Coordinates of C-alpha atoms and ligand atoms in Angstrom, one line a residue:
M61 CA 249.9 122.6 8.6
N62 CA 247.7 124.3 11.0
P63 CA 248.9 128.0 11.3
R64 CA 247.8 128.3 14.8
G65 CA 249.8 125.4 15.8
L66 CA 252.9 127.0 14.1
S67 CA 252.5 130.4 15.8
A68 CA 252.3 128.6 19.1
A69 CA 255.3 126.8 18.5
S70 CA 258.5 127.3 20.8
P71 CA 261.8 128.7 19.1
R72 CA 263.0 125.2 19.6
A73 CA 260.1 123.7 17.6
W74 CA 260.9 126.5 14.9
L75 CA 264.5 125.4 14.8
A76 CA 263.5 121.7 14.3
L77 CA 261.2 122.7 11.4
A78 CA 263.8 124.9 9.7
A79 CA 266.3 122.0 9.8
A80 CA 263.9 119.5 8.5
L81 CA 263.2 122.1 5.7
L82 CA 266.9 122.2 5.1
L83 CA 267.1 118.4 4.7
L84 CA 264.5 118.6 2.0
L85 CA 266.4 121.1 0.0
L86 CA 267.9 120.0 -3.3
L87 CA 271.2 121.5 -3.9
W88 CA 273.1 123.0 -6.8
V89 CA 276.7 121.9 -7.7
S90 CA 278.9 122.6 -10.6
G91 CA 279.7 119.4 -12.4
G92 CA 280.0 117.5 -15.7
S93 CA 277.4 117.0 -18.6
G94 CA 275.8 114.1 -17.3
S95 CA 274.1 113.1 -14.0
E96 CA 271.9 110.7 -12.2
L97 CA 269.7 111.4 -9.3
R98 CA 267.8 108.8 -7.2
V99 CA 264.8 110.2 -5.3
L100 CA 262.1 108.5 -3.4
V101 CA 258.7 109.6 -4.4
R102 CA 255.2 108.8 -2.7
L103 CA 252.8 107.5 -5.3
S104 CA 249.2 108.6 -5.1
D105 CA 248.1 105.3 -3.6
G106 CA 250.5 106.0 -0.7
Q107 CA 253.3 103.3 -2.0
I108 CA 256.8 104.6 -2.3
T109 CA 258.8 104.3 -5.4
Q110 CA 262.4 105.2 -6.3
E111 CA 262.6 107.6 -9.4
V112 CA 265.6 107.7 -11.4
L113 CA 266.3 110.9 -13.2
E114 CA 269.1 111.4 -15.9
A115 CA 270.3 114.4 -17.5
D116 CA 272.7 114.9 -20.3
S117 CA 273.3 118.5 -21.2
E118 CA 275.2 117.7 -24.3
R119 CA 272.7 115.8 -25.7
D120 CA 270.2 118.0 -24.1
I121 CA 267.9 115.4 -22.8
I122 CA 266.4 114.4 -19.5
T123 CA 265.0 111.0 -18.8
L124 CA 262.8 110.0 -15.8
E125 CA 261.9 106.4 -14.6
F126 CA 260.0 104.8 -12.1
R127 CA 257.8 101.7 -11.3
Q128 CA 254.2 102.1 -10.5
A129 CA 252.6 100.1 -7.8
D130 CA 251.1 97.7 -10.3
G131 CA 254.4 96.9 -11.6
A132 CA 254.3 98.9 -14.8
L133 CA 257.5 100.6 -15.6
I134 CA 257.0 104.3 -16.8
T135 CA 259.6 106.2 -18.6
F136 CA 259.7 109.9 -19.5
L137 CA 262.1 111.5 -22.1
A138 CA 262.6 115.1 -22.9
D139 CA 264.4 115.8 -25.8
F140 CA 264.8 119.8 -25.8
R141 CA 266.9 119.8 -29.1
R142 CA 263.8 118.6 -30.9
H143 CA 261.1 119.6 -28.7
V144 CA 260.0 116.1 -28.4
K145 CA 258.6 114.3 -25.2
V146 CA 258.1 110.5 -25.2
L147 CA 256.2 108.8 -22.4
R148 CA 256.6 105.0 -22.4
A149 CA 254.6 102.7 -20.3
L150 CA 255.8 98.8 -20.0
V151 CA 252.6 97.4 -18.6
L152 CA 252.7 93.8 -17.1
G153 CA 250.3 91.2 -18.4
E154 CA 248.8 88.3 -16.8
P155 CA 250.1 85.3 -18.8
E156 CA 247.7 82.9 -16.8
R157 CA 244.7 84.7 -18.4
G158 CA 246.4 84.5 -21.7
Q159 CA 247.8 87.8 -22.0
T160 CA 251.5 88.5 -23.1
Q161 CA 254.0 89.0 -20.4
Y162 CA 254.1 92.6 -21.0
Q163 CA 253.0 95.3 -23.4
S164 CA 254.9 98.4 -24.2
L165 CA 253.1 101.6 -25.3
C166 CA 254.8 104.9 -26.5
F167 CA 253.3 108.3 -26.7
I168 CA 255.1 110.9 -28.5
T169 CA 254.1 114.5 -28.3
R170 CA 255.6 117.8 -28.5
L171 CA 257.6 119.2 -25.4
E172 CA 256.1 122.7 -24.6
H173 CA 258.5 125.3 -23.4
G174 CA 258.8 125.3 -19.6
E175 CA 257.4 121.8 -18.9
I176 CA 260.4 120.6 -17.1
I177 CA 263.5 122.3 -16.2
P178 CA 266.6 122.6 -18.8
S179 CA 268.9 119.7 -18.8
E180 CA 271.8 121.9 -17.7
A181 CA 269.9 122.8 -14.7
M182 CA 269.1 119.1 -14.2
V183 CA 272.7 118.0 -14.4
R184 CA 273.6 120.3 -11.4
L185 CA 271.0 119.0 -9.1
R186 CA 271.9 117.0 -5.9
Q187 CA 270.1 115.9 -3.0
K188 CA 271.3 116.5 0.5
N189 CA 269.1 113.6 2.0
P190 CA 268.3 110.7 -0.3
H191 CA 266.2 109.3 2.4
V192 CA 263.4 112.0 2.2
V193 CA 260.4 110.7 0.6
R194 CA 259.1 113.5 -1.6
T195 CA 255.7 114.7 -2.8
A196 CA 255.3 117.4 -5.4
E197 CA 254.7 121.0 -4.3
E198 CA 252.2 121.8 -7.2
K199 CA 249.8 119.0 -8.2
H200 CA 248.3 119.5 -11.8
G201 CA 245.2 117.7 -13.0
V202 CA 245.0 115.3 -15.8
E203 CA 245.7 116.2 -19.5
R204 CA 243.7 114.2 -21.7
T205 CA 244.8 113.5 -25.1
T206 CA 243.6 111.6 -28.3
L207 CA 246.4 110.1 -30.3
N208 CA 245.1 109.2 -33.8
V209 CA 248.4 108.8 -35.6
A210 CA 250.8 105.8 -35.6
V211 CA 254.5 106.5 -35.9
N212 CA 256.9 104.2 -37.6
L213 CA 259.6 103.1 -35.3
T214 CA 262.1 102.6 -38.2
L215 CA 261.7 106.1 -39.4
S216 CA 261.1 107.8 -35.9
W217 CA 264.7 109.2 -35.9
H218 CA 263.4 112.0 -37.9
L219 CA 261.4 113.3 -34.9
S220 CA 264.0 112.4 -32.4
S221 CA 267.0 110.1 -32.5
H222 CA 265.9 108.9 -28.9
I223 CA 262.5 107.2 -29.8
R224 CA 264.2 104.0 -31.3
N225 CA 265.8 103.4 -28.2
V226 CA 263.0 104.1 -25.8
C227 CA 260.0 102.7 -28.0
R228 CA 262.0 99.7 -29.3
D229 CA 259.5 97.2 -27.6
A230 CA 256.4 99.3 -28.7
R231 CA 256.7 98.8 -32.4
D232 CA 252.9 98.9 -33.3
F233 CA 251.9 101.0 -30.2
I234 CA 253.7 104.4 -31.0
Y235 CA 251.3 107.1 -31.1
T236 CA 251.2 110.9 -31.6
R237 CA 248.7 113.5 -32.1
E238 CA 247.3 114.9 -35.3
Q239 CA 248.0 118.6 -34.4
D240 CA 251.6 117.5 -33.5
M241 CA 252.0 115.6 -36.8
K242 CA 250.8 118.7 -38.7
H243 CA 253.2 120.8 -36.9
W244 CA 256.2 118.4 -37.6
L245 CA 255.1 118.0 -41.2
E246 CA 255.2 121.9 -41.6
K247 CA 258.8 121.7 -40.2
G248 CA 259.7 119.4 -43.1
V249 CA 259.5 115.9 -41.5
G250 CA 258.5 113.3 -44.2
G251 CA 255.0 112.1 -44.0
S252 CA 255.8 108.5 -44.5
I253 CA 256.7 108.2 -40.7
F254 CA 253.0 108.8 -39.9
E255 CA 249.9 106.7 -40.4
V256 CA 246.6 108.5 -39.6
L257 CA 244.3 106.4 -37.8
S258 CA 241.4 108.8 -37.5
Q259 CA 239.2 107.1 -40.0
K260 CA 239.5 104.0 -37.9
M261 CA 238.8 105.7 -35.0
E262 CA 235.9 107.8 -36.3
G263 CA 234.4 104.7 -37.9
P264 CA 230.9 103.5 -36.8
G265 CA 230.3 101.7 -33.8
L266 CA 234.0 101.9 -32.4
Q267 CA 233.5 101.6 -28.8
S268 CA 235.8 101.9 -25.6
C269 CA 237.7 98.8 -24.9
S270 CA 236.2 98.8 -21.5
S271 CA 232.8 98.1 -22.8
T272 CA 233.8 96.0 -25.4
A273 CA 233.6 92.1 -24.8
D274 CA 235.1 90.3 -28.0
P275 CA 238.8 90.3 -27.3
W276 CA 239.4 90.3 -31.2
Q277 CA 237.2 93.5 -31.7
P278 CA 238.8 96.8 -32.4
C279 CA 238.3 99.5 -30.0
L280 CA 239.3 102.7 -28.1
C281 CA 241.8 102.0 -25.8
S282 CA 242.9 104.4 -23.0
Y283 CA 246.0 104.5 -20.7
S284 CA 246.4 106.8 -17.7
L285 CA 249.4 107.6 -15.6
R286 CA 250.9 110.2 -13.3
L287 CA 254.1 111.8 -13.0
E288 CA 254.3 112.0 -9.3
W289 CA 257.2 114.2 -9.0
Y290 CA 259.4 116.0 -11.5
P291 CA 261.4 119.4 -11.4
C292 CA 259.1 121.6 -13.3
M293 CA 260.6 125.1 -12.5
L294 CA 263.6 126.8 -11.2
K295 CA 263.6 128.8 -8.1
F296 CA 265.6 131.8 -7.6
C297 CA 266.8 133.5 -4.5
R298 CA 268.0 137.1 -3.9
G299 CA 271.8 137.3 -2.4
H300 CA 273.9 140.3 -2.0
G301 CA 274.5 140.5 -5.7
P302 CA 272.3 142.6 -8.1
S303 CA 270.5 139.8 -9.9
P304 CA 268.6 136.8 -8.4
Y305 CA 270.4 133.4 -8.7
K306 CA 269.3 129.6 -9.1
C307 CA 268.8 128.2 -5.7
G308 CA 266.6 125.2 -6.2
I309 CA 263.6 123.7 -8.0
R310 CA 260.0 123.8 -7.6
S311 CA 258.4 120.1 -8.1
C312 CA 255.3 119.3 -10.0
S313 CA 253.0 116.3 -10.2
K314 CA 250.7 115.8 -13.6
G315 CA 248.4 113.3 -14.9
Y316 CA 248.0 111.9 -18.4
R317 CA 245.2 110.2 -20.0
Y318 CA 245.8 109.0 -23.6
D319 CA 242.9 107.6 -25.8
F320 CA 244.2 105.8 -28.8
Y321 CA 242.9 103.3 -31.4
T322 CA 243.7 99.5 -31.0
P323 CA 242.9 96.7 -33.4
H324 CA 241.9 94.0 -30.8
K325 CA 240.6 94.7 -27.5
Q326 CA 243.1 92.0 -26.4
L327 CA 246.0 94.6 -26.8
C328 CA 244.3 96.8 -24.1
M329 CA 244.1 94.4 -21.3
W330 CA 244.4 96.8 -18.5
D331 CA 241.4 98.8 -19.7
E332 CA 238.6 96.6 -18.2
D333 CA 235.4 97.3 -16.2
S334 CA 236.2 96.5 -12.7
Ligands
NAG160 C1 258.2 101.6 -41.5 O1 259.2 102.1 -42.3 C2 259.9 101.0 -42.9 C3 260.9 101.9 -43.9 O2 260.4 102.7 -44.7 C4 259.0 100.1 -43.7 O3 259.9 99.4 -44.2 C5 258.1 99.7 -42.9 O4 257.1 98.8 -43.5 C6 257.2 100.6 -42.2 N1 256.5 99.9 -41.1 C7 255.2 100.1 -41.1 C8 254.5 99.3 -40.0 O5 254.4 100.8 -42.0

């Protein structure tokens, strides 16, 4: 906003602005242990999507789901108890081009402390005006991650009991980072759940899928997505009491780029030169 325009505004304009800001507010309520919040979010290409945020403070999880403009369904799950984060992409294929109907990818990494607000705060979040289209207050760059370890779906409950449900369709496309695997192994998670792919990835001549022509050739696939709006921090206000109290959230946007091994270029259909 133009600050000069603001300072020149009449008191009535100020009132209107204050009212508009109030409508944007997300409110705190006291309630049960589960909740669902549907918010309208503007995607980077200008399209609007409905994002569903679900929280369960008893199981200590938050899930967030939305459809991208290209039809891909993105699901994010934070398991606070196990400090595990799951990002799943359900990518639509083009059957008329010989591709499968859809392909599911699952990226599992450690959930860092403070990445997203706690589940017990999320269950108390409500919005006053569900028609407001939201954009994040804080825009973060793209975090690029190389995933060179495959995770066995059947044994994935050792990491988090929620992986089996979220990554059901991904089967052979469940990946994690080597450094996260090492961390989990140190914590006592059995090694049989992981398959290290780094030898395949560092093998001679492995190219990016976008520069590979042969559909049966192995290659390095990449997938990018952006969580356009999520509650990343709690806001505190000062009242009459001695200590500040929770009065809202700060929203963030963050991009992710995952690079991973795929045995056939055909399984990386979105990664094409265009
Ligand atoms: C995953 O683990 C199960 C149980 O140990 C095993 O039967 C299965 O073959 C494993 N899958 C892969 C792809 O290694």
